[in-house]
């Protein structure tokens, strides 16, 4: 029996005549992400991608850990590749069950079979019945339980046959790079990394921009954002972060604009700068972690005024979610513990005590007329932007 990894994908199957292009993108992403684990080859076979190690000491656990974070992958199984011969399948299945019995307690089992090769003489139910009977007779004590077994033996009969006992769930979605590129406004909070994850899951390549207000925000706050960017890169394969010195811009807004409009004007400047970075790097949209009504700058009126400063789409994957839903995803993807570290970002300094929740575009435009030095400040900030690649 040869040990391999079965990689399953889902939505790609529905892509019709374009399916091959999406499959190739996913295969290329897999090759890039797991090359460091060890030598391997990849075979595409009937809606499966099979990773076949080319060395005896291949790190299967390390490969699986990377594979389940690749967008487009639905689930992964470490499997045994054997000949598609019923006698070989019987003996291999029994051998696998005995190995499992040696490592743990499995009082019951069932067999799930799928015949992908219609030339094989038995149907899927017949394969399950045949192999189940053989296991029952040769791996006692063990009982059959088709409803709630402690062990499930999966058998896929294709050109070769694959036997395994577990499916490790991944995040699904579409392969990174198959649906364009976006610029993510990445703060140190809970929401924006989740927004990046969700838009990335749809096959969108990501870059990020972070606005950094030293000394009002600390070096630790910057390190926190770098850690979040690195976590996102674990899903997207790569991530370039633009770290923008924003202190002088914030001071200019704070000194010259009405207090109740500080936040909305600050957001408009951020969006305008994010659009600039987006166009310079081939991004087609801006992505934020905003949700309707969560804070004053995220009311319907505030979002409208914010969006009027840019000339490209603004995507908000969290727009209809509440905080508990966002936190649940943040925990699942591994960003939550970093996001809650007590280091403030620039959005938490110079905050108005009573921000306007229903700003009017004309009053915001009038207030921005006072920012006569803003163009020079933005250009200086862009010139001094630090870029970190993950």
Coordinates of C-alpha atoms in Angstrom, one line a residue:
X1 CA 0.0 0.0 0.0
X2 CA 1.3 3.4 -1.0
X3 CA 0.5 6.3 1.3
X4 CA -0.9 9.4 -0.5
X5 CA -3.0 12.5 0.2
X6 CA -6.4 12.9 -1.4
X7 CA -7.5 16.5 -1.9
X8 CA -11.1 17.3 -2.7
X9 CA -12.6 20.4 -4.2
X10 CA -16.2 21.4 -4.5
X11 CA -17.4 24.6 -6.3
X12 CA -14.8 24.2 -9.1
X13 CA -16.7 21.2 -10.3
X14 CA -19.6 23.5 -11.4
X15 CA -17.4 25.7 -13.7
X16 CA -18.3 23.9 -16.9
X17 CA -15.9 24.6 -19.8
X18 CA -13.8 26.8 -17.5
X19 CA -13.3 24.0 -14.9
X20 CA -9.9 23.1 -16.2
X21 CA -8.5 26.6 -15.7
X22 CA -9.7 26.6 -12.1
X23 CA -8.3 23.2 -11.4
X24 CA -4.9 24.2 -12.9
X25 CA -4.9 27.3 -10.6
X26 CA -5.6 25.1 -7.6
X27 CA -2.9 22.6 -8.5
X28 CA -0.4 25.4 -8.9
X29 CA -1.4 26.9 -5.6
X30 CA -0.9 23.5 -3.9
X31 CA 2.5 23.1 -5.5
X32 CA 3.6 26.5 -4.2
X33 CA 2.4 25.9 -0.7
X34 CA 3.6 22.4 0.1
X35 CA 6.9 22.4 -1.8
X36 CA 8.8 22.9 1.5
X37 CA 7.4 19.8 3.1
X38 CA 9.1 17.4 0.8
X39 CA 9.3 16.1 -2.8
X40 CA 6.0 15.0 -4.3
X41 CA 4.1 14.6 -7.6
X42 CA 0.5 15.6 -8.3
X43 CA -2.1 13.7 -10.2
X44 CA -5.6 14.9 -11.2
X45 CA -8.2 12.2 -11.3
X46 CA -12.0 12.6 -11.4
X47 CA -12.5 15.6 -9.2
X48 CA -9.6 14.7 -7.0
X49 CA -6.1 16.0 -6.7
X50 CA -3.8 13.3 -5.4
X51 CA -0.5 14.3 -3.8
X52 CA 2.0 11.4 -4.1
X53 CA 5.1 11.7 -1.9
X54 CA 8.5 11.0 -3.6
X55 CA 10.4 10.3 -0.4
X56 CA 10.0 7.8 2.5
X57 CA 10.2 10.4 5.2
X58 CA 7.5 12.7 3.8
X59 CA 5.9 15.0 6.4
X60 CA 2.2 14.1 5.9
X61 CA 1.0 16.1 8.9
X62 CA 2.9 19.2 7.7
X63 CA 1.4 18.8 4.2
X64 CA -2.1 18.4 5.5
X65 CA -1.8 21.4 7.8
X66 CA -0.9 23.5 4.7
X67 CA -3.4 22.0 2.4
X68 CA -6.5 22.7 4.6
X69 CA -5.6 26.4 4.5
X70 CA -5.5 26.6 0.7
X71 CA -8.7 28.2 -0.7
X72 CA -10.5 25.9 -3.1
X73 CA -9.8 22.8 -1.0
X74 CA -12.9 21.3 0.7
X75 CA -11.3 18.4 2.6
X76 CA -8.2 16.3 2.7
X77 CA -7.6 12.6 3.6
X78 CA -4.4 10.6 4.1
X79 CA -5.1 7.5 2.1
X80 CA -3.6 4.3 0.9
X81 CA -3.4 3.7 -2.8
X82 CA -3.8 0.1 -3.9
X83 CA -4.7 -1.9 -7.0
X84 CA -8.4 -2.0 -8.0
X85 CA -8.8 -5.7 -7.4
X86 CA -11.5 -6.9 -5.0
X87 CA -9.1 -9.3 -3.1
X88 CA -6.5 -6.6 -2.7
X89 CA -9.2 -4.2 -1.4
X90 CA -10.5 -6.7 1.1
X91 CA -7.1 -7.5 2.6
X92 CA -6.0 -3.8 2.6
X93 CA -9.2 -2.7 4.3
X94 CA -8.9 -5.4 7.0
X95 CA -5.2 -4.5 7.5
X96 CA -6.2 -0.8 7.9
X97 CA -8.9 -1.6 10.5
X98 CA -6.5 -3.8 12.5
X99 CA -4.0 -0.9 12.6
X100 CA -6.7 1.4 13.9
X101 CA -7.7 -1.2 16.5
X102 CA -4.1 -1.3 17.8
X103 CA -4.0 2.4 18.3
X104 CA -7.5 2.9 19.8
X105 CA -10.9 1.5 20.7
X106 CA -13.2 1.0 17.8
X107 CA -16.2 -1.2 18.8
X108 CA -18.2 -0.5 15.6
X109 CA -17.7 0.4 11.9
X110 CA -19.3 0.9 8.6
X111 CA -18.0 1.0 5.0
X112 CA -18.7 3.8 2.5
X113 CA -17.8 3.0 -1.1
X114 CA -17.8 5.0 -4.2
X115 CA -17.1 3.5 -7.6
X116 CA -15.7 6.1 -10.0
X117 CA -14.5 3.5 -12.5
X118 CA -17.6 1.9 -14.0
X119 CA -15.6 -1.0 -15.4
X120 CA -15.2 -2.4 -11.9
X121 CA -17.5 -5.4 -11.7
X122 CA -19.2 -4.4 -8.4
X123 CA -21.4 -1.4 -7.7
X124 CA -20.8 1.0 -4.9
X125 CA -23.3 -0.7 -2.5
X126 CA -22.0 -4.1 -3.4
X127 CA -18.4 -3.0 -2.7
X128 CA -19.5 -1.7 0.7
X129 CA -21.3 -4.9 1.5
X130 CA -18.5 -7.2 0.4
X131 CA -15.7 -5.3 2.2
X132 CA -17.9 -4.8 5.3
X133 CA -18.4 -8.5 5.5
X134 CA -14.7 -9.3 5.1
X135 CA -13.8 -6.8 7.9
X136 CA -16.5 -8.2 10.2
X137 CA -15.1 -11.7 9.7
X138 CA -11.4 -10.9 10.0
X139 CA -11.2 -8.0 12.5
X140 CA -13.2 -9.3 15.5
X141 CA -14.3 -8.0 18.0
X142 CA -16.1 -5.3 15.9
X143 CA -19.7 -4.7 15.1
X144 CA -21.5 -3.2 12.1
X145 CA -23.2 0.1 12.8
X146 CA -24.3 2.1 9.8
X147 CA -25.9 4.9 11.8
X148 CA -23.3 5.9 14.4
X149 CA -20.1 4.0 13.9
X150 CA -16.9 4.7 15.8
X151 CA -14.9 4.0 12.6
X152 CA -15.8 4.6 9.0
X153 CA -13.8 2.9 6.2
X154 CA -13.9 4.9 3.0
X155 CA -13.2 3.2 -0.3
X156 CA -12.9 5.0 -3.6
X157 CA -12.5 2.8 -6.7
X158 CA -11.0 4.7 -9.6
X159 CA -8.2 3.7 -11.9
X160 CA -6.5 2.8 -8.7
X161 CA -8.3 2.4 -5.4
X162 CA -7.9 4.6 -2.3
X163 CA -8.8 3.6 1.2
X164 CA -8.9 5.9 4.2
X165 CA -10.7 6.4 7.6
X166 CA -11.0 10.2 8.0
X167 CA -11.8 13.4 6.1
X168 CA -10.2 16.6 7.4
X169 CA -12.3 19.6 6.6
X170 CA -10.8 22.6 4.9
X171 CA -12.3 26.0 4.1
X172 CA -13.4 25.5 0.5
X173 CA -14.0 28.5 -1.7
X174 CA -12.2 29.3 -4.9
X175 CA -8.4 29.1 -5.7
X176 CA -6.5 32.3 -4.8
X177 CA -5.8 34.3 -7.9
X178 CA -8.8 33.1 -9.8
X179 CA -11.0 36.1 -9.2
X180 CA -8.9 39.2 -9.3
X181 CA -7.1 41.2 -6.7
X182 CA -8.2 43.5 -3.8
X183 CA -6.7 46.0 -1.4
X184 CA -7.7 45.3 2.2
X185 CA -7.8 48.0 4.9
X186 CA -6.2 46.0 7.7
X187 CA -6.4 47.4 11.3
X188 CA -5.4 45.6 14.4
X189 CA -9.0 44.8 15.3
X190 CA -11.2 41.7 15.0
X191 CA -13.2 42.6 11.9
X192 CA -10.7 43.5 9.1
X193 CA -8.7 40.2 9.2
X194 CA -12.0 38.3 9.0
X195 CA -13.1 40.4 6.0
X196 CA -9.8 39.7 4.3
X197 CA -10.2 36.0 4.9
X198 CA -13.8 36.0 3.5
X199 CA -12.9 37.9 0.4
X200 CA -9.8 35.8 -0.1
X201 CA -11.9 32.6 0.2
X202 CA -13.7 33.7 -3.0
X203 CA -10.4 33.4 -5.0
X204 CA -9.3 37.0 -4.6
X205 CA -5.6 37.8 -4.2
X206 CA -5.0 40.2 -1.4
X207 CA -2.7 43.1 -0.5
X208 CA -3.2 45.2 2.6
X209 CA -2.8 48.8 3.8
X210 CA -2.4 49.7 7.4
X211 CA -2.4 53.2 8.8
X212 CA 0.1 53.7 11.6
X213 CA 0.1 56.7 13.9
X214 CA 3.3 56.6 15.9
X215 CA 3.8 57.7 18.7
X216 CA 0.1 57.7 19.4
X217 CA 0.0 54.0 18.6
X218 CA 2.9 51.9 19.8
X219 CA 5.4 49.7 18.1
X220 CA 3.6 46.7 19.6
X221 CA 0.4 47.8 17.8
X222 CA 2.4 47.6 14.5
X223 CA 3.8 44.2 15.4
X224 CA 0.2 43.0 16.1
X225 CA -0.9 44.0 12.6
X226 CA 2.2 42.3 11.1
X227 CA 1.2 39.1 12.9
X228 CA -2.3 39.3 11.5
X229 CA -0.9 39.8 8.0
X230 CA 1.2 36.7 8.4
X231 CA -1.8 34.7 9.5
X232 CA -3.7 35.8 6.4
X233 CA -0.7 34.9 4.2
X234 CA -1.1 31.4 5.6
X235 CA -4.4 31.2 3.7
X236 CA -3.7 33.3 0.6
X237 CA -0.2 32.1 0.0
X238 CA 1.3 35.6 0.0
X239 CA 0.4 39.0 1.4
X240 CA 2.0 42.4 0.8
X241 CA 1.3 45.0 3.5
X242 CA 1.7 48.7 3.0
X243 CA 2.3 50.4 6.3
X244 CA 1.4 54.1 6.0
X245 CA 2.7 56.8 8.5
X246 CA -0.6 58.5 9.3
X247 CA 0.2 60.7 12.3
X248 CA 0.6 64.1 10.5
X249 CA -2.6 63.5 8.5
X250 CA -4.6 62.7 11.7
X251 CA -3.2 65.8 13.4
X252 CA -4.2 68.0 10.4
X253 CA -7.8 66.6 10.5
X254 CA -8.0 66.9 14.3
X255 CA -6.8 70.5 14.3
X256 CA -8.9 71.8 11.4
X257 CA -12.2 69.9 11.2
X258 CA -15.2 69.8 13.5
X259 CA -14.9 67.2 16.2
X260 CA -18.1 65.4 15.3
X261 CA -16.8 64.8 11.8
X262 CA -13.3 63.7 12.7
X263 CA -13.9 60.0 12.2
X264 CA -15.8 60.2 9.0
X265 CA -13.2 62.6 7.4
X266 CA -10.4 60.3 8.6
X267 CA -12.1 57.3 7.0
X268 CA -12.5 59.2 3.7
X269 CA -8.8 60.0 3.6
X270 CA -8.0 56.3 4.4
X271 CA -10.2 55.2 1.6
X272 CA -8.8 57.7 -0.9
X273 CA -5.2 56.5 0.0
X274 CA -6.3 52.9 -0.2
X275 CA -7.7 53.5 -3.6
X276 CA -4.3 55.0 -4.7
X277 CA -2.4 51.9 -3.5
X278 CA -5.0 49.7 -5.1
X279 CA -4.6 51.3 -8.5
X280 CA -0.8 51.2 -8.3
X281 CA -0.8 47.5 -7.5
X282 CA -3.4 46.2 -10.0
X283 CA -6.2 45.8 -7.5
X284 CA -9.8 46.2 -8.7
X285 CA -11.5 47.1 -5.4
X286 CA -11.1 48.1 -1.8
X287 CA -12.2 45.8 1.1
X288 CA -13.0 46.8 4.6
X289 CA -14.3 45.1 7.8
X290 CA -17.3 47.4 8.3
X291 CA -20.7 46.2 9.4
X292 CA -23.9 48.3 9.3
X293 CA -24.5 50.1 12.5
X294 CA -21.6 48.7 14.5
X295 CA -20.1 52.2 15.2
X296 CA -20.9 55.7 14.3
X297 CA -18.8 55.6 11.1
X298 CA -20.7 52.5 9.9
X299 CA -24.2 53.8 9.8
X300 CA -25.9 53.8 6.3
X301 CA -25.3 57.5 5.9
X302 CA -21.7 57.4 7.1
X303 CA -20.9 54.5 4.7
X304 CA -22.4 56.5 1.8
X305 CA -20.4 59.6 2.6
X306 CA -17.2 57.4 2.9
X307 CA -17.8 55.7 -0.4
X308 CA -18.3 58.9 -2.3
X309 CA -14.6 59.7 -2.0
X310 CA -13.5 56.8 -4.2
X311 CA -14.1 55.7 -7.7
X312 CA -13.8 51.9 -7.4
X313 CA -16.0 49.3 -5.8
X314 CA -15.8 48.9 -2.0
X315 CA -16.6 45.4 -0.7
X316 CA -17.6 44.8 2.9
X317 CA -18.0 41.0 3.4
X318 CA -19.2 41.5 7.0
X319 CA -21.8 44.1 6.2
X320 CA -24.8 42.1 7.6
X321 CA -23.0 40.2 10.4
X322 CA -23.1 40.8 14.1
X323 CA -20.1 40.8 16.3
X324 CA -20.6 37.2 17.6
X325 CA -20.6 35.9 14.1
X326 CA -17.4 37.7 13.3
X327 CA -15.7 36.5 16.5
X328 CA -16.7 32.9 15.7
X329 CA -14.9 33.1 12.3
X330 CA -11.9 34.9 13.9
X331 CA -11.5 32.1 16.4
X332 CA -11.8 29.5 13.6
X333 CA -9.1 31.1 11.4
X334 CA -6.7 31.9 14.2
X335 CA -6.8 35.7 14.3
X336 CA -8.9 36.3 17.4
X337 CA -6.2 36.0 20.0
X338 CA -4.0 38.4 18.2
X339 CA -6.7 40.9 17.4
X340 CA -7.7 41.3 21.1
X341 CA -4.2 42.1 22.2
X342 CA -4.5 45.5 24.0
X343 CA -2.6 47.7 21.6
X344 CA -4.5 50.5 20.0
X345 CA -4.6 51.3 16.3
X346 CA -5.0 54.7 14.7
X347 CA -8.8 54.4 14.6
X348 CA -8.9 54.6 18.4
X349 CA -7.0 57.9 18.7
X350 CA -8.4 61.4 18.2
X351 CA -11.9 59.9 18.6
X352 CA -14.8 62.3 18.9
X353 CA -16.9 62.1 22.1
X354 CA -20.1 62.5 20.1
X355 CA -19.4 61.6 16.5
X356 CA -22.1 62.4 14.0
X357 CA -24.0 59.3 13.0
X358 CA -25.9 60.9 10.0
X359 CA -23.4 63.1 8.3
X360 CA -24.3 64.9 5.1
X361 CA -21.9 64.9 2.2
X362 CA -22.1 68.6 1.6
X363 CA -21.1 69.4 5.3
X364 CA -18.2 67.0 5.1
X365 CA -17.0 68.5 1.9
X366 CA -17.2 72.0 3.4
X367 CA -15.2 70.8 6.4
X368 CA -12.5 69.2 4.1
X369 CA -12.0 72.6 2.5
X370 CA -10.0 73.6 5.6
X371 CA -7.5 70.8 4.9
X372 CA -5.4 73.0 2.6
X373 CA -2.2 71.0 3.4
X374 CA -3.7 67.6 2.9
X375 CA -2.3 66.9 -0.6
X376 CA 1.3 67.4 0.5
X377 CA 0.7 65.3 3.7
X378 CA -0.7 62.4 1.6
X379 CA 2.2 62.5 -0.8
X380 CA 4.7 62.5 2.0
X381 CA 2.9 59.6 3.6
X382 CA 3.0 57.6 0.4
X383 CA 6.7 58.3 -0.1
X384 CA 7.4 57.0 3.4
X385 CA 5.2 54.0 3.2
X386 CA 6.9 50.8 4.4
X387 CA 6.2 47.6 2.5
X388 CA 6.4 44.2 4.2
X389 CA 5.9 41.0 2.2
X390 CA 4.8 37.6 3.7

